[in-house]
């Protein structure tokens, strides 16, 4: 199979829909899955690259936490102009890490990249000028999210940047229903059937627990970020920047 293969994981009825995991089956179709499921994903990746031009400092570390197949890592590697930097990508899926290393090795760049298999909560963040959490925090236990953001803020240098992209929920149930319907319509327009939409939602409901935009901003302020703002939103998919 190739990375361009079509996501058909939920195209047939499952007797029991198992919790979603980033296993070998998902890795094979991940680019197609992301492009058809996450509105604005390419815009977010492109912008992460642009932000790296402005915020990455010389002699510093850059972290891509939950790097999956390395899209954000490669965007930053292309955008970074500062010298003597290192990108550290981390993911807890061995299948993702294996494929990510292949992707990174296929594209040469001036900034060295180290892809690590591990839990992002166990990674020491130090001398960092930019950290990316691109649709990653939503898969971390809610009780552990503030601590992770605290660790990131502590490890960022003054003027350092965090990019936090998340699917959100709204405290207003009427608005929440509208955003969910718009997202499901987006997926149907991209070729997913009603069965696929329903089974994917069932697979994710216990492993991807979303927060409100307000809660994300509160956590960032509590972690010590002096500046934070939403820069992107399409339906219930968002991305924020936070500067130490």
XYZ file of C-alpha atoms in Angstrom:
244
model
C 0.000 0.000 0.000
C 1.031 3.625 -0.466
C 0.432 6.783 1.552
C -2.044 7.960 -1.076
C -4.316 5.003 -0.424
C -7.946 5.811 0.259
C -9.317 5.566 3.786
C -11.823 2.697 3.738
C -11.410 1.629 7.378
C -15.049 2.269 8.304
C -16.625 1.659 4.897
C -17.996 -1.738 5.931
C -20.211 -2.348 8.946
C -18.231 -3.442 12.023
C -19.900 -5.858 14.429
C -18.242 -3.893 17.203
C -16.588 -0.534 16.625
C -13.321 -0.554 18.560
C -11.734 2.537 20.057
C -9.683 4.451 17.505
C -5.924 3.806 17.581
C -3.069 5.048 15.425
C -2.129 1.557 14.260
C -0.597 0.276 11.009
C -3.985 0.294 9.262
C -4.514 3.976 10.069
C -0.919 4.881 9.168
C -1.383 3.500 5.649
C -4.303 5.830 4.901
C -3.526 8.695 7.301
C -2.869 11.454 4.713
C -6.176 10.695 2.967
C -8.006 10.424 6.290
C -6.694 13.780 7.497
C -7.344 15.686 4.263
C -10.938 14.408 4.057
C -11.694 14.751 7.778
C -9.993 17.923 9.050
C -11.075 21.152 7.355
C -8.199 23.563 6.852
C -5.493 21.016 7.704
C -3.177 22.082 4.876
C -3.603 25.732 5.828
C -2.613 24.923 9.407
C 0.472 22.969 8.287
C 1.546 25.738 5.885
C 1.119 28.339 8.608
C 3.182 26.312 11.085
C 5.974 26.521 8.529
C 5.531 30.277 8.191
C 5.517 30.750 11.968
C 8.777 28.831 12.246
C 10.449 31.486 10.092
C 9.575 34.144 12.662
C 9.798 32.389 16.017
C 12.535 29.757 15.851
C 15.615 31.133 17.586
C 19.236 30.251 16.920
C 20.770 27.518 19.083
C 17.366 26.251 20.240
C 15.146 23.177 20.154
C 11.830 22.808 18.329
C 9.301 20.174 19.392
C 6.533 18.509 17.389
C 4.545 16.663 20.057
C 2.331 14.002 18.515
C 4.175 14.309 15.218
C 2.273 11.492 13.407
C 3.768 11.292 9.887
C 5.810 14.484 10.296
C 3.793 17.035 8.316
C 4.395 19.848 10.824
C 8.004 18.761 11.337
C 8.724 18.979 7.620
C 6.910 22.326 7.312
C 9.078 23.763 10.090
C 12.247 22.250 8.673
C 11.491 23.975 5.381
C 10.659 27.295 7.044
C 13.416 27.596 9.647
C 16.141 30.100 8.811
C 17.831 30.189 12.245
C 21.080 28.269 12.616
C 22.154 25.493 14.997
C 18.625 24.267 15.743
C 17.168 20.796 16.191
C 13.634 19.498 15.682
C 12.447 16.766 18.030
C 9.332 14.893 16.932
C 7.559 12.613 19.393
C 4.762 10.091 18.916
C 3.610 7.115 20.992
C 2.597 5.020 17.960
C 5.432 2.784 16.794
C 3.775 2.482 13.376
C 3.610 6.276 13.043
C 7.217 6.720 14.162
C 8.521 4.160 11.679
C 6.736 5.814 8.760
C 7.553 9.327 9.994
C 11.270 8.551 9.955
C 10.928 7.436 6.334
C 9.166 10.692 5.428
C 11.743 12.847 7.198
C 14.651 10.990 5.599
C 13.098 11.478 2.160
C 13.303 15.277 2.433
C 16.706 16.777 3.158
C 17.036 20.011 5.104
C 19.532 22.087 7.025
C 17.879 21.502 10.394
C 18.507 18.060 11.925
C 15.440 16.061 13.007
C 15.183 13.418 15.703
C 11.982 11.346 15.770
C 11.321 9.646 19.107
C 8.789 6.986 20.089
C 7.369 7.839 23.489
C 4.658 9.583 25.500
C 4.832 13.336 25.113
C 4.220 13.809 28.855
C 7.564 12.080 29.500
C 9.581 14.339 27.198
C 11.674 17.049 28.827
C 11.090 20.359 27.060
C 14.204 22.513 27.272
C 15.728 25.462 25.430
C 12.681 25.523 23.143
C 11.758 28.362 20.817
C 8.737 26.647 19.215
C 6.469 23.781 20.233
C 3.645 22.290 18.160
C 0.659 20.362 19.525
C -1.223 19.736 16.289
C -4.458 17.883 17.170
C -2.622 16.056 19.953
C -3.826 17.443 23.276
C -7.349 16.115 22.590
C -6.000 12.547 22.921
C -4.389 13.229 26.330
C -6.328 12.521 29.525
C -8.122 15.729 30.503
C -6.636 15.606 33.990
C -3.122 15.698 32.466
C -3.579 18.539 29.973
C -2.779 21.457 32.248
C 0.407 19.792 33.493
C 1.577 19.220 29.925
C 0.993 22.866 28.997
C 2.811 23.927 32.166
C 5.798 21.789 31.167
C 5.835 23.275 27.680
C 5.637 26.844 28.964
C 8.428 26.199 31.451
C 10.680 24.787 28.720
C 10.052 27.599 26.237
C 12.522 30.460 25.987
C 11.181 34.033 26.365
C 9.362 34.916 23.157
C 8.879 31.223 22.369
C 5.772 30.025 20.535
C 3.258 27.230 21.110
C 0.911 26.260 18.280
C -2.110 24.422 19.676
C -4.534 22.946 17.134
C -7.644 21.212 18.472
C -11.103 20.056 17.598
C -13.327 21.913 20.044
C -16.760 21.576 21.588
C -19.045 24.450 22.468
C -20.709 25.004 25.823
C -23.717 26.180 23.802
C -25.460 22.966 22.699
C -27.247 24.673 19.803
C -23.960 25.983 18.381
C -22.251 22.666 19.066
C -24.883 20.796 17.045
C -24.498 23.233 14.130
C -20.699 22.844 14.059
C -20.928 19.054 14.280
C -23.454 18.964 11.435
C -21.212 21.194 9.297
C -18.259 18.897 9.935
C -20.232 15.779 9.064
C -21.436 17.476 5.880
C -17.794 18.294 5.046
C -16.888 14.620 5.429
C -19.820 13.479 3.292
C -18.809 15.981 0.591
C -15.358 14.382 0.670
C -16.796 10.948 -0.084
C -17.433 9.450 3.341
C -20.728 7.579 3.671
C -23.178 7.946 6.552
C -21.933 4.587 7.834
C -18.323 5.752 7.792
C -19.166 9.019 9.552
C -21.163 7.216 12.242
C -18.620 4.449 12.879
C -15.670 6.860 12.978
C -17.504 9.037 15.486
C -18.225 5.982 17.626
C -14.565 4.915 17.471
C -13.370 8.333 18.612
C -15.932 9.183 21.279
C -13.999 7.589 24.161
C -10.461 8.468 23.059
C -10.777 12.014 21.694
C -12.321 14.188 24.398
C -12.700 17.774 23.251
C -12.705 20.998 25.271
C -14.199 24.421 24.674
C -12.134 27.247 23.213
C -12.580 29.144 26.468
C -11.065 26.302 28.483
C -8.074 26.112 26.151
C -7.441 29.830 26.634
C -7.796 29.500 30.404
C -5.237 26.683 30.480
C -2.768 28.671 28.384
C -3.071 31.669 30.704
C -2.626 29.446 33.751
C 0.467 27.877 32.190
C 2.052 31.307 31.987
C 1.617 32.343 28.376
C 1.369 36.124 28.288
C -0.241 36.219 24.857
C -2.682 33.776 23.278
C -5.103 34.037 20.393
C -7.206 31.989 18.042
C -5.787 32.404 14.545
C -7.790 29.758 12.661
C -11.221 28.181 12.873
C -13.275 26.179 10.421
C -16.386 24.607 11.926
C -15.213 22.932 15.163
C -11.545 22.739 14.169
C -9.277 25.453 15.522
C -5.679 26.495 15.957
C -4.262 28.898 18.534
C -0.919 30.593 19.003
C 0.475 31.293 22.460
C 3.637 33.302 23.110
C 5.650 33.178 26.315
